[in-house]
CSV table of C-alpha atoms in Angstrom, one decimal:
chain,number,residue,atom,x,y,z
R,211,MET,CA,4.2,-5.8,-34.6
R,212,ASN,CA,4.3,-2.7,-36.8
R,213,GLU,CA,0.6,-2.0,-36.5
R,214,GLN,CA,-1.2,-1.4,-33.3
R,215,PRO,CA,-2.5,-4.7,-32.0
R,216,ARG,CA,-6.2,-5.1,-31.3
R,217,PRO,CA,-7.2,-1.6,-32.4
R,218,GLU,CA,-11.0,-2.3,-32.2
R,219,TYR,CA,-13.0,-0.7,-29.3
R,220,PRO,CA,-12.9,-3.4,-26.6
R,221,ARG,CA,-16.4,-3.0,-25.0
R,222,PRO,CA,-18.9,-3.7,-27.8
R,223,LEU,CA,-21.9,-3.3,-25.4
R,224,LEU,CA,-20.8,0.2,-24.4
R,225,GLN,CA,-19.2,2.0,-27.3
R,226,ARG,CA,-18.0,5.6,-27.2
R,227,ALA,CA,-16.6,7.5,-30.1
R,228,ASP,CA,-13.9,9.2,-28.1
R,229,TRP,CA,-11.1,7.0,-26.7
R,230,LEU,CA,-7.4,6.3,-26.8
R,231,ASN,CA,-6.1,2.8,-27.3
R,232,LEU,CA,-2.9,2.1,-25.3
R,233,ASN,CA,-2.1,-1.3,-26.8
R,234,GLY,CA,1.3,-1.7,-28.4
R,235,PRO,CA,4.9,-1.4,-27.0
R,236,TRP,CA,5.3,-1.0,-23.2
R,237,ARG,CA,8.4,-1.4,-21.1
R,238,PHE,CA,8.5,-4.6,-19.1
R,239,CYS,CA,10.5,-6.0,-16.2
R,240,CYS,CA,10.2,-9.2,-14.1
R,241,ASP,CA,10.4,-8.8,-10.4
R,242,ASP,CA,11.0,-12.3,-9.1
R,243,GLU,CA,12.3,-11.0,-5.7
R,244,GLY,CA,9.5,-8.6,-5.2
R,245,MET,CA,11.8,-5.6,-4.7
R,246,GLY,CA,10.4,-3.3,-7.4
R,247,LEU,CA,8.4,-1.1,-5.0
R,248,ARG,CA,11.4,-0.7,-2.7
R,249,HIS,CA,13.6,0.2,-5.6
R,250,GLY,CA,11.1,2.8,-6.9
R,251,TRP,CA,10.0,1.0,-10.1
R,252,HIS,CA,6.6,2.8,-9.8
R,253,GLN,CA,8.6,6.0,-10.5
R,254,ALA,CA,10.6,4.5,-13.4
R,255,LEU,CA,11.6,1.0,-14.5
R,256,PRO,CA,15.3,0.1,-14.4
R,257,ALA,CA,17.5,0.3,-17.5
R,258,GLN,CA,17.3,-3.5,-18.1
R,259,ALA,CA,13.6,-3.2,-18.9
R,260,GLU,CA,12.6,-4.9,-22.1
R,261,ASN,CA,9.8,-4.1,-24.6
R,262,ILE,CA,6.6,-6.1,-24.5
R,263,THR,CA,3.6,-5.9,-26.8
R,264,VAL,CA,0.4,-5.3,-24.9
R,265,PRO,CA,-2.2,-7.0,-24.7
R,266,PHE,CA,-0.4,-10.3,-25.0
R,267,ALA,CA,0.8,-12.2,-21.9
R,268,PRO,CA,4.5,-12.6,-21.4
R,269,ASN,CA,6.0,-15.8,-22.9
R,270,SER,CA,3.4,-15.9,-25.7
R,271,ALA,CA,5.0,-15.4,-29.1
R,272,ALA,CA,2.9,-12.3,-29.8
R,273,SER,CA,4.2,-10.6,-26.6
R,274,GLY,CA,7.9,-10.6,-27.7
R,275,ILE,CA,8.9,-11.7,-24.2
R,276,THR,CA,10.2,-15.1,-23.1
R,277,GLY,CA,11.4,-16.5,-19.8
R,278,ALA,CA,9.0,-14.6,-17.5
R,279,ARG,CA,7.9,-16.4,-14.4
R,280,THR,CA,4.1,-16.6,-14.0
R,281,ASP,CA,4.0,-17.1,-10.3
R,282,THR,CA,5.6,-13.8,-9.1
R,283,THR,CA,5.6,-10.1,-10.0
R,284,VAL,CA,5.9,-8.3,-13.3
R,285,TRP,CA,6.0,-4.5,-14.1
R,286,TYR,CA,4.7,-2.6,-17.1
R,287,GLU,CA,5.3,1.1,-18.1
R,288,ARG,CA,4.4,3.4,-20.9
R,289,ASP,CA,4.0,7.1,-21.6
R,290,PHE,CA,1.0,8.9,-23.1
R,291,GLU,CA,-0.3,12.4,-23.8
R,292,LEU,CA,-3.9,13.4,-23.6
R,293,PRO,CA,-5.6,14.9,-26.6
R,294,ALA,CA,-6.0,18.6,-26.3
R,295,ASP,CA,-9.8,18.5,-26.2
R,296,TRP,CA,-9.9,16.1,-23.2
R,297,GLN,CA,-8.4,18.7,-20.8
R,298,GLU,CA,-11.7,19.5,-19.0
R,299,LYS,CA,-13.0,15.9,-18.9
R,300,ARG,CA,-12.9,13.2,-16.3
R,301,ILE,CA,-10.3,10.7,-17.5
R,302,CYS,CA,-10.8,7.0,-17.0
R,303,LEU,CA,-8.1,4.4,-17.5
R,304,ARG,CA,-9.6,1.0,-18.3
R,305,PHE,CA,-8.1,-2.5,-18.3
R,306,GLY,CA,-9.9,-5.4,-20.0
R,307,ALA,CA,-8.1,-7.9,-17.8
R,308,VAL,CA,-4.9,-8.1,-15.7
R,309,ASP,CA,-3.9,-11.4,-14.1
R,310,HIS,CA,-4.2,-11.6,-11.1
R,311,THR,CA,-3.7,-8.7,-8.7
R,312,SER,CA,-2.6,-5.3,-9.9
R,313,GLN,CA,-1.5,-1.9,-8.7
R,314,VAL,CA,-1.7,1.0,-11.1
R,315,PHE,CA,0.4,4.2,-10.8
R,316,ILE,CA,0.2,7.4,-12.8
R,317,ASN,CA,3.5,9.5,-12.5
R,318,GLY,CA,4.4,7.5,-9.5
R,319,THR,CA,1.1,8.0,-7.7
R,320,LEU,CA,-1.0,4.9,-6.8
R,321,VAL,CA,-4.4,5.5,-8.5
R,322,GLY,CA,-6.0,2.1,-7.8
R,323,GLU,CA,-5.7,-1.7,-7.1
R,324,HIS,CA,-7.7,-4.6,-8.4
R,325,THR,CA,-7.9,-8.4,-7.7
R,326,GLY,CA,-9.1,-10.8,-10.3
R,327,GLY,CA,-7.4,-12.1,-13.4
R,328,TYR,CA,-10.5,-12.1,-15.7
R,329,SER,CA,-12.7,-9.1,-14.8
R,330,PRO,CA,-12.4,-5.5,-16.1
R,331,PHE,CA,-11.7,-2.4,-14.1
R,332,GLY,CA,-11.5,1.3,-14.6
R,333,LEU,CA,-9.8,4.1,-12.6
R,334,ASP,CA,-10.3,7.8,-12.5
R,335,ILE,CA,-6.8,9.4,-12.8
R,336,ASN,CA,-7.2,13.2,-13.1
R,337,HIS,CA,-5.7,13.8,-9.7
R,338,ALA,CA,-2.4,12.2,-10.7
R,339,LEU,CA,-2.1,13.8,-14.2
R,340,VAL,CA,0.4,16.5,-15.2
R,341,PRO,CA,0.5,18.7,-18.3
R,342,GLY,CA,2.2,17.1,-21.3
R,343,THR,CA,3.6,13.6,-21.0
R,344,ASN,CA,2.3,11.2,-18.3
R,345,THR,CA,3.6,7.7,-17.3
R,346,ILE,CA,1.5,4.7,-16.5
R,347,SER,CA,3.1,1.9,-14.4
R,348,VAL,CA,1.4,-1.4,-13.6
R,349,ARG,CA,2.6,-3.9,-11.1
R,350,ALA,CA,0.9,-7.4,-11.6
R,351,GLN,CA,1.3,-10.3,-9.2
R,352,ASP,CA,0.2,-13.9,-9.5
R,353,SER,CA,0.8,-17.2,-7.7
R,354,LEU,CA,0.6,-20.9,-8.4
R,355,SER,CA,-2.1,-21.3,-5.6
R,356,TRP,CA,-5.3,-23.2,-6.4
R,357,THR,CA,-7.0,-21.1,-3.7
R,358,GLN,CA,-7.6,-18.4,-6.3
R,359,PRO,CA,-9.5,-18.8,-9.6
R,360,ARG,CA,-6.9,-20.1,-12.2
R,361,GLY,CA,-8.9,-22.1,-14.7
R,362,LYS,CA,-6.6,-24.4,-16.6
R,363,GLN,CA,-3.5,-22.4,-16.0
R,364,ALA,CA,-0.8,-24.7,-14.6
R,365,GLY,CA,-0.5,-24.5,-10.8
R,366,THR,CA,1.4,-26.2,-8.0
R,367,THR,CA,0.6,-29.6,-9.6
R,368,ARG,CA,0.5,-29.5,-13.3
R,369,TRP,CA,-2.2,-31.8,-14.6
R,370,PRO,CA,-2.0,-33.0,-18.2
R,371,ILE,CA,-5.1,-30.9,-19.0
R,372,ASP,CA,-3.5,-27.7,-17.9
R,373,TYR,CA,-1.9,-24.9,-20.0
R,374,ASP,CA,1.0,-22.5,-19.5
R,375,GLY,CA,0.3,-19.9,-16.9
R,376,ILE,CA,-0.7,-16.3,-17.6
R,377,ILE,CA,0.4,-13.2,-15.7
R,378,GLY,CA,-0.1,-9.5,-16.3
R,379,ILE,CA,-2.1,-7.6,-19.0
R,380,TRP,CA,-3.9,-9.8,-21.5
R,381,GLN,CA,-6.7,-7.6,-22.7
R,382,THR,CA,-6.9,-4.1,-24.2
R,383,VAL,CA,-5.9,-1.0,-22.1
R,384,TRP,CA,-7.5,2.3,-23.0
R,385,LEU,CA,-8.3,5.8,-21.9
R,386,GLU,CA,-11.6,7.6,-22.4
R,387,PRO,CA,-12.9,11.0,-21.4
R,388,LEU,CA,-16.1,10.9,-19.4
R,389,PRO,CA,-18.7,13.3,-17.9
R,390,GLU,CA,-18.8,13.5,-14.1
R,391,VAL,CA,-21.3,10.6,-14.0
R,392,SER,CA,-21.1,8.0,-16.8
R,393,ILE,CA,-23.0,4.9,-18.0
R,394,GLU,CA,-21.1,1.8,-16.9
R,395,SER,CA,-23.2,-1.2,-18.0
R,396,VAL,CA,-26.4,-2.2,-19.8
R,397,PHE,CA,-28.6,-5.3,-19.4
R,398,THR,CA,-31.6,-6.1,-21.6
R,399,GLN,CA,-34.4,-8.6,-21.1
R,400,PHE,CA,-37.2,-9.3,-23.5
R,401,SER,CA,-40.6,-10.8,-22.8
R,402,LEU,CA,-42.5,-12.6,-25.6
R,403,ALA,CA,-45.8,-12.4,-23.8
R,404,SER,CA,-45.8,-8.6,-23.3
R,405,GLY,CA,-43.6,-7.7,-26.3
R,406,GLN,CA,-41.6,-5.5,-23.9
R,407,LEU,CA,-37.9,-4.9,-23.7
R,408,SER,CA,-36.6,-4.0,-20.2
R,409,CYS,CA,-33.3,-2.1,-20.1
R,410,LEU,CA,-31.3,-1.9,-16.8
R,411,VAL,CA,-28.5,0.7,-17.0
R,412,GLU,CA,-25.9,1.2,-14.4
R,413,PHE,CA,-24.0,4.4,-13.7
R,414,SER,CA,-20.7,5.3,-12.2
R,415,ARG,CA,-22.5,6.7,-9.1
R,416,GLN,CA,-25.8,8.0,-7.9
R,417,LEU,CA,-27.2,11.1,-9.6
R,418,GLU,CA,-30.3,13.1,-10.2
R,419,GLY,CA,-31.2,13.2,-13.8
R,420,GLU,CA,-32.9,11.3,-16.7
R,421,LEU,CA,-32.0,8.3,-18.8
R,422,GLN,CA,-33.3,7.9,-22.3
R,423,VAL,CA,-33.2,4.7,-24.3
R,424,ASP,CA,-33.7,4.6,-28.0
R,425,LEU,CA,-34.2,1.3,-29.8
R,426,LEU,CA,-33.3,1.3,-33.5
R,427,ASN,CA,-33.4,-1.3,-36.3
R,428,SER,CA,-31.0,-0.5,-39.2
R,429,GLY,CA,-30.9,3.1,-38.1
R,430,GLU,CA,-34.7,3.5,-37.9
R,431,LEU,CA,-36.2,4.4,-34.5
R,432,VAL,CA,-38.4,1.6,-33.3
R,433,ALA,CA,-39.2,2.7,-29.7
R,434,SER,CA,-38.0,5.3,-27.2
R,435,ALA,CA,-38.6,5.7,-23.4
R,436,GLN,CA,-37.3,7.7,-20.5
R,437,ALA,CA,-37.0,7.3,-16.8
R,438,SER,CA,-35.9,9.5,-13.9
R,439,THR,CA,-32.7,8.3,-12.2
R,440,GLU,CA,-34.0,9.4,-8.7
R,441,TRP,CA,-30.6,9.6,-7.0
R,442,ARG,CA,-29.8,6.0,-7.8
R,443,ALA,CA,-26.8,4.4,-9.5
R,444,GLU,CA,-29.0,2.5,-11.9
R,445,SER,CA,-32.3,3.0,-13.7
R,446,ARG,CA,-34.7,0.7,-15.6
R,447,VAL,CA,-36.5,1.7,-18.8
R,448,ASP,CA,-39.2,-0.4,-20.4
R,449,LEU,CA,-39.9,-0.2,-24.2
R,450,ASP,CA,-42.9,-1.7,-26.1
R,451,VAL,CA,-41.7,-3.3,-29.3
R,452,GLU,CA,-44.1,-3.8,-32.1
R,453,GLN,CA,-43.6,-6.8,-34.5
R,454,PRO,CA,-40.3,-7.8,-32.8
R,455,VAL,CA,-37.6,-9.5,-34.9
R,456,LEU,CA,-36.4,-12.3,-32.6
R,457,TRP,CA,-32.7,-13.3,-32.1
R,458,SER,CA,-31.9,-17.0,-32.6
R,459,PRO,CA,-28.9,-19.0,-33.9
R,460,GLY,CA,-30.8,-19.3,-37.2
R,461,ASN,CA,-31.6,-15.6,-37.3
R,462,PRO,CA,-29.2,-13.5,-35.1
R,463,ALA,CA,-31.0,-10.3,-35.6
R,464,LEU,CA,-29.7,-7.4,-33.5
R,465,TYR,CA,-31.2,-4.1,-32.7
R,466,GLU,CA,-29.2,-0.9,-31.9
R,467,LEU,CA,-29.5,0.8,-28.6
R,468,ARG,CA,-28.7,4.5,-28.0
R,469,LEU,CA,-28.4,5.4,-24.3
R,470,THR,CA,-28.4,9.0,-23.2
R,471,LEU,CA,-27.8,10.0,-19.5
R,472,THR,CA,-28.5,13.6,-18.7
R,473,SER,CA,-27.7,15.0,-15.2
R,474,ALA,CA,-29.6,17.7,-13.5
R,475,SER,CA,-26.9,20.2,-14.6
R,476,GLY,CA,-27.4,19.2,-18.2
R,477,GLU,CA,-24.2,17.2,-18.6
R,478,GLN,CA,-24.7,14.2,-20.9
R,479,ASP,CA,-23.1,10.8,-21.5
R,480,VAL,CA,-24.1,9.1,-24.8
R,481,VAL,CA,-23.1,5.5,-25.6
R,482,ASN,CA,-24.1,3.1,-28.4
R,483,SER,CA,-25.0,-0.5,-27.7
R,484,TYR,CA,-27.1,-3.3,-29.1
R,485,CYS,CA,-29.4,-6.1,-28.0
R,486,GLY,CA,-31.1,-9.2,-29.2
R,487,LEU,CA,-34.7,-9.8,-28.5
R,488,ARG,CA,-34.9,-13.4,-27.2
R,489,GLU,CA,-36.3,-15.2,-24.2
R,490,ILE,CA,-34.9,-18.3,-22.4
R,491,THR,CA,-37.5,-20.4,-20.5
R,492,ARG,CA,-38.2,-23.9,-19.3
R,493,ASP,CA,-41.5,-25.8,-19.8
R,494,ASN,CA,-42.1,-29.2,-18.4
R,495,GLY,CA,-38.3,-29.9,-18.2
R,496,VAL,CA,-37.6,-28.6,-21.7
R,497,LEU,CA,-35.2,-25.7,-22.3
R,498,GLN,CA,-36.8,-23.2,-24.7
R,499,LEU,CA,-35.6,-20.3,-26.8
R,500,ASN,CA,-38.4,-18.0,-27.8
R,501,GLY,CA,-41.0,-20.5,-26.8
R,502,GLU,CA,-39.6,-23.3,-28.9
R,503,PRO,CA,-37.6,-26.4,-27.7
R,504,LEU,CA,-33.8,-25.7,-27.8
R,505,TYR,CA,-31.6,-28.6,-28.7
R,506,ILE,CA,-28.0,-28.0,-27.8
R,507,ARG,CA,-25.2,-29.3,-30.1
R,508,GLY,CA,-22.2,-28.0,-28.2
R,509,ILE,CA,-18.5,-28.3,-27.7
R,510,LEU,CA,-16.1,-27.5,-24.9
R,511,ASP,CA,-14.0,-24.5,-26.1
R,512,GLN,CA,-10.8,-23.8,-24.2
R,513,GLY,CA,-10.2,-20.3,-25.8
R,514,TYR,CA,-6.4,-20.6,-26.3
R,515,PHE,CA,-4.7,-19.2,-29.3
R,516,PRO,CA,-1.3,-20.4,-30.7
R,517,ASP,CA,0.5,-17.0,-30.7
R,518,GLY,CA,-1.4,-15.0,-28.2
R,519,TRP,CA,-2.5,-17.7,-25.7
R,520,TYR,CA,-5.4,-16.2,-23.8
R,521,THR,CA,-5.6,-13.4,-26.3
R,522,ALA,CA,-6.4,-13.6,-30.0
R,523,CYS,CA,-3.9,-11.7,-32.2
R,524,SER,CA,-6.7,-10.1,-34.1
R,525,ASP,CA,-10.5,-9.5,-33.8
R,526,GLN,CA,-11.0,-11.6,-36.9
R,527,ASP,CA,-9.5,-14.6,-35.1
R,528,TYR,CA,-12.5,-14.6,-32.8
R,529,LYS,CA,-14.8,-14.4,-35.7
R,530,LYS,CA,-13.0,-17.2,-37.5
R,531,ASP,CA,-13.2,-19.5,-34.4
R,532,ILE,CA,-17.0,-19.0,-34.3
R,533,GLU,CA,-17.5,-19.5,-38.1
R,534,LEU,CA,-15.5,-22.8,-37.9
R,535,THR,CA,-17.6,-23.9,-34.9
R,536,LEU,CA,-20.8,-23.2,-36.8
R,537,ALA,CA,-19.5,-24.8,-40.0
R,538,MET,CA,-18.9,-28.1,-38.1
R,539,GLY,CA,-22.6,-28.2,-37.2
R,540,PHE,CA,-22.5,-27.0,-33.6
R,541,ASN,CA,-24.8,-24.3,-32.3
R,542,CYS,CA,-23.2,-23.8,-28.9
R,543,VAL,CA,-19.9,-23.5,-27.0
R,544,ARG,CA,-19.2,-23.9,-23.3
R,545,LYS,CA,-16.3,-21.4,-22.9
R,546,HIS,CA,-14.4,-23.7,-20.6
R,547,GLN,CA,-12.4,-22.4,-17.6
R,548,LYS,CA,-12.0,-19.0,-19.2
R,549,ALA,CA,-14.0,-15.7,-19.0
R,550,GLU,CA,-13.7,-14.9,-22.7
R,551,ASP,CA,-12.9,-11.5,-24.2
R,552,PRO,CA,-16.0,-9.5,-24.9
R,553,ARG,CA,-15.1,-9.3,-28.6
R,554,TYR,CA,-15.7,-13.1,-28.8
R,555,LEU,CA,-19.1,-12.6,-27.3
R,556,TYR,CA,-19.8,-9.8,-29.8
R,557,TRP,CA,-19.1,-12.1,-32.7
R,558,ALA,CA,-21.2,-14.8,-31.1
R,559,ASP,CA,-24.1,-12.3,-30.9
R,560,GLN,CA,-23.5,-11.3,-34.5
R,561,LEU,CA,-23.2,-14.8,-36.0
R,562,GLY,CA,-25.7,-16.7,-33.8
R,563,LEU,CA,-23.6,-19.0,-31.6
R,564,LEU,CA,-25.0,-19.9,-28.2
R,565,VAL,CA,-22.6,-19.6,-25.2
R,566,TRP,CA,-22.5,-21.3,-21.8
R,567,SER,CA,-20.4,-18.7,-19.9
R,568,GLU,CA,-18.2,-20.3,-17.2
R,569,MET,CA,-16.1,-19.0,-14.4
R,570,PRO,CA,-12.5,-20.2,-14.2
R,571,SER,CA,-12.2,-22.3,-11.1
R,572,GLY,CA,-9.9,-22.7,-8.1
R,573,ARG,CA,-9.4,-26.3,-6.9
R,574,ILE,CA,-9.0,-25.8,-3.2
R,575,PHE,CA,-11.9,-24.6,-1.1
R,576,SER,CA,-10.8,-21.7,1.2
R,577,THR,CA,-11.8,-18.3,2.5
R,578,GLU,CA,-9.7,-16.8,-0.2
R,579,LEU,CA,-11.5,-18.7,-2.9
R,580,VAL,CA,-14.9,-17.7,-1.5
R,581,GLN,CA,-13.9,-14.1,-1.5
R,582,THR,CA,-12.1,-13.8,-4.8
R,583,LEU,CA,-14.4,-16.0,-6.9
R,584,THR,CA,-17.6,-14.3,-5.6
R,585,GLY,CA,-16.4,-10.8,-6.4
R,586,GLU,CA,-15.0,-11.6,-9.8
R,587,TRP,CA,-17.9,-13.8,-10.9
R,588,LEU,CA,-20.4,-11.0,-10.1
R,589,ASP,CA,-18.3,-8.5,-12.0
R,590,LEU,CA,-18.2,-10.8,-15.0
R,591,VAL,CA,-22.0,-11.4,-14.9
R,592,ARG,CA,-22.5,-7.6,-14.9
R,593,ARG,CA,-20.1,-7.2,-17.7
R,594,ASP,CA,-21.6,-9.9,-20.0
R,595,ARG,CA,-25.3,-10.2,-19.1
R,596,GLY,CA,-26.3,-7.9,-22.0
R,597,HIS,CA,-25.0,-10.4,-24.6
R,598,PRO,CA,-27.9,-12.4,-26.2
R,599,SER,CA,-25.6,-15.2,-27.2
R,600,ILE,CA,-25.1,-16.2,-23.5
R,601,VAL,CA,-27.9,-18.6,-22.6
R,602,THR,CA,-26.5,-20.3,-19.4
R,603,TRP,CA,-24.2,-19.3,-16.5
R,604,VAL,CA,-21.8,-21.9,-15.1
R,605,PRO,CA,-20.1,-20.6,-12.0
R,606,PHE,CA,-18.4,-23.9,-11.1
R,607,ASN,CA,-16.8,-26.5,-13.3
R,608,GLU,CA,-17.3,-30.1,-12.0
R,609,SER,CA,-16.5,-29.9,-8.3
R,610,TRP,CA,-13.3,-27.9,-8.6
R,611,GLY,CA,-12.9,-26.0,-5.3
R,612,VAL,CA,-16.2,-27.5,-3.9
R,613,TRP,CA,-15.4,-31.2,-3.6
R,614,HIS,CA,-17.5,-33.8,-1.8
R,615,GLN,CA,-20.5,-31.6,-1.3
R,616,ALA,CA,-22.6,-34.3,0.3
R,617,GLU,CA,-20.3,-34.4,3.3
R,618,ARG,CA,-19.3,-30.7,3.3
R,619,PRO,CA,-22.1,-28.3,4.1
R,620,GLU,CA,-19.9,-25.2,3.8
R,621,GLN,CA,-19.1,-26.0,0.2
R,622,ARG,CA,-22.7,-26.6,-0.6
R,623,ALA,CA,-23.5,-23.2,0.9
R,624,PHE,CA,-20.8,-21.6,-1.3
R,625,VAL,CA,-22.4,-23.1,-4.5
R,626,GLU,CA,-25.9,-22.3,-3.4
R,627,GLY,CA,-24.9,-18.7,-2.5
R,628,ILE,CA,-23.3,-18.1,-5.9
R,629,VAL,CA,-26.4,-19.5,-7.7
R,630,GLY,CA,-28.6,-17.2,-5.6
R,631,LEU,CA,-26.4,-14.1,-6.3
R,632,THR,CA,-26.3,-14.9,-10.0
R,633,HIS,CA,-30.1,-15.0,-10.0
R,634,ALA,CA,-30.2,-11.7,-8.2
R,635,LEU,CA,-28.2,-10.1,-11.0
R,636,ASP,CA,-29.9,-12.0,-13.8
R,637,SER,CA,-33.1,-13.9,-13.5
R,638,SER,CA,-33.4,-14.4,-17.3
R,639,ARG,CA,-31.0,-17.3,-17.7
R,640,PRO,CA,-30.6,-20.7,-16.1
R,641,VAL,CA,-27.7,-21.2,-13.8
R,642,VAL,CA,-25.7,-24.5,-13.5
R,643,GLY,CA,-24.5,-24.7,-9.9
R,644,ASN,CA,-21.6,-27.0,-10.7
R,645,ASP,CA,-21.3,-28.8,-14.0
R,646,GLY,CA,-20.1,-32.4,-13.5
R,647,TRP,CA,-21.4,-35.1,-11.2
R,648,GLU,CA,-22.5,-33.4,-8.0
R,649,PHE,CA,-25.6,-31.2,-7.7
R,650,SER,CA,-26.8,-29.0,-4.8
R,651,ALA,CA,-28.3,-25.9,-6.5
R,652,GLY,CA,-29.2,-24.5,-9.9
R,653,ASP,CA,-31.6,-24.7,-12.7
R,654,LEU,CA,-30.0,-27.4,-14.8
R,655,TRP,CA,-28.6,-30.7,-13.6
R,656,THR,CA,-25.7,-31.5,-15.9
R,657,LEU,CA,-23.7,-34.7,-15.9
R,658,GLN,CA,-20.4,-35.4,-17.6
R,659,ASP,CA,-20.0,-38.8,-19.0
R,660,ARG,CA,-16.5,-39.4,-20.5
R,661,LYS,CA,-17.0,-42.1,-23.1
R,662,SER,CA,-13.4,-42.2,-24.4
R,663,THR,CA,-10.5,-41.3,-22.2
R,664,ARG,CA,-8.2,-42.1,-25.2
R,665,LEU,CA,-9.7,-39.2,-27.1
R,666,ASN,CA,-10.3,-37.2,-24.0
R,667,SER,CA,-13.8,-36.5,-25.2
R,668,SER,CA,-16.4,-35.1,-22.8
R,669,HIS,CA,-20.1,-35.8,-23.5
R,670,GLN,CA,-22.6,-34.0,-21.4
R,671,ILE,CA,-26.0,-35.3,-20.6
R,672,ILE,CA,-28.3,-32.5,-19.6
R,673,SER,CA,-31.5,-32.9,-17.6
R,674,TYR,CA,-33.4,-30.5,-15.3
R,675,ALA,CA,-33.3,-30.2,-11.5
R,676,VAL,CA,-36.7,-30.7,-9.9
């Protein structure tokens, strides 16, 4: 690719003006024997390193790499220089997603590790930087085990419904300069009865200061409110909205949000966001949007792209996908066995497509699955709960990884625990404990009734748990 791939800012709910996109050519090596650390690849990759185009997974056409195993270890490396006006800032290196476990080095120094192939992470790297040119190295490992969340990536037994495996970087990598304490997430809930918008904003750590939230419509200030942070790592601000314009598939109206965090020392972090004013409720067994019955006409969307696999080659590809879905008469997608790129959710917010957000599954219940799925799912809920298009959480597909719940109380406890934790982070949406044929916990009881195996169609009958 001659132009930088995926140049748009990758976190639409938390937009900063100052950032450096690191997509494009990186050096790349397979490490099938797992000897890279011993041979010092975190200091420099060997001469046989190839070029790969980030953020596309190896073996996809867009990556430029073929023949990489997806059940072992791969390495990435690239150089960068910080802009001159960033020198006095806290520098954060962010990854949209790296599958599945990763170690990140700056100039040979380990700056952080992460587990989870779908959730984002950020690392403070000032302590490892040097003047002039710096080098990032990433070591990514994966396996074929179904005791980790894999979704529909092929594993130890390839089902006909599985796809080629993914390993390594598959979403945007970027740098941004930050104040000592920064805004890290925003979650909005709207109440029709009170006309009040509640904004929960998370910070990088506890601080004493003030958070200000401004709500705007087409650039005009609609409401503004402040709250003291009180030495906490999050703060809630409530705004009264007069004559609210509600978000719905037929009218995907969005308001702008401006968030300003000011520390006791006067240092500020300012980010731009947006929200949709809408409310999901149930009344006598009927799912409602903004107090009106909501009829779901949905499809199962796998989220694979011909050239980029997990990753769309351009932001417009996400938009086109959604426009085609809407043009066919559907108003909803269940993003199946994939935690989708936030840019897809941005276009769903903009164009008015409802989304059932689903966690990629493991297929074997184990201590590892409990640990990895729980942590990653909660990170994804925090990442995405600000998107108005998401109307339902689906932490388990069918009974993958939680088979035979009637006879296995520990697996029921896993589902019930995840449902409860999801409600703890977001009480504004229904949660489907597991979508298939067993039910132990959740707000919606959903059944899958395959009417035609020849066409591999999946028809879902939805009713409500008592």
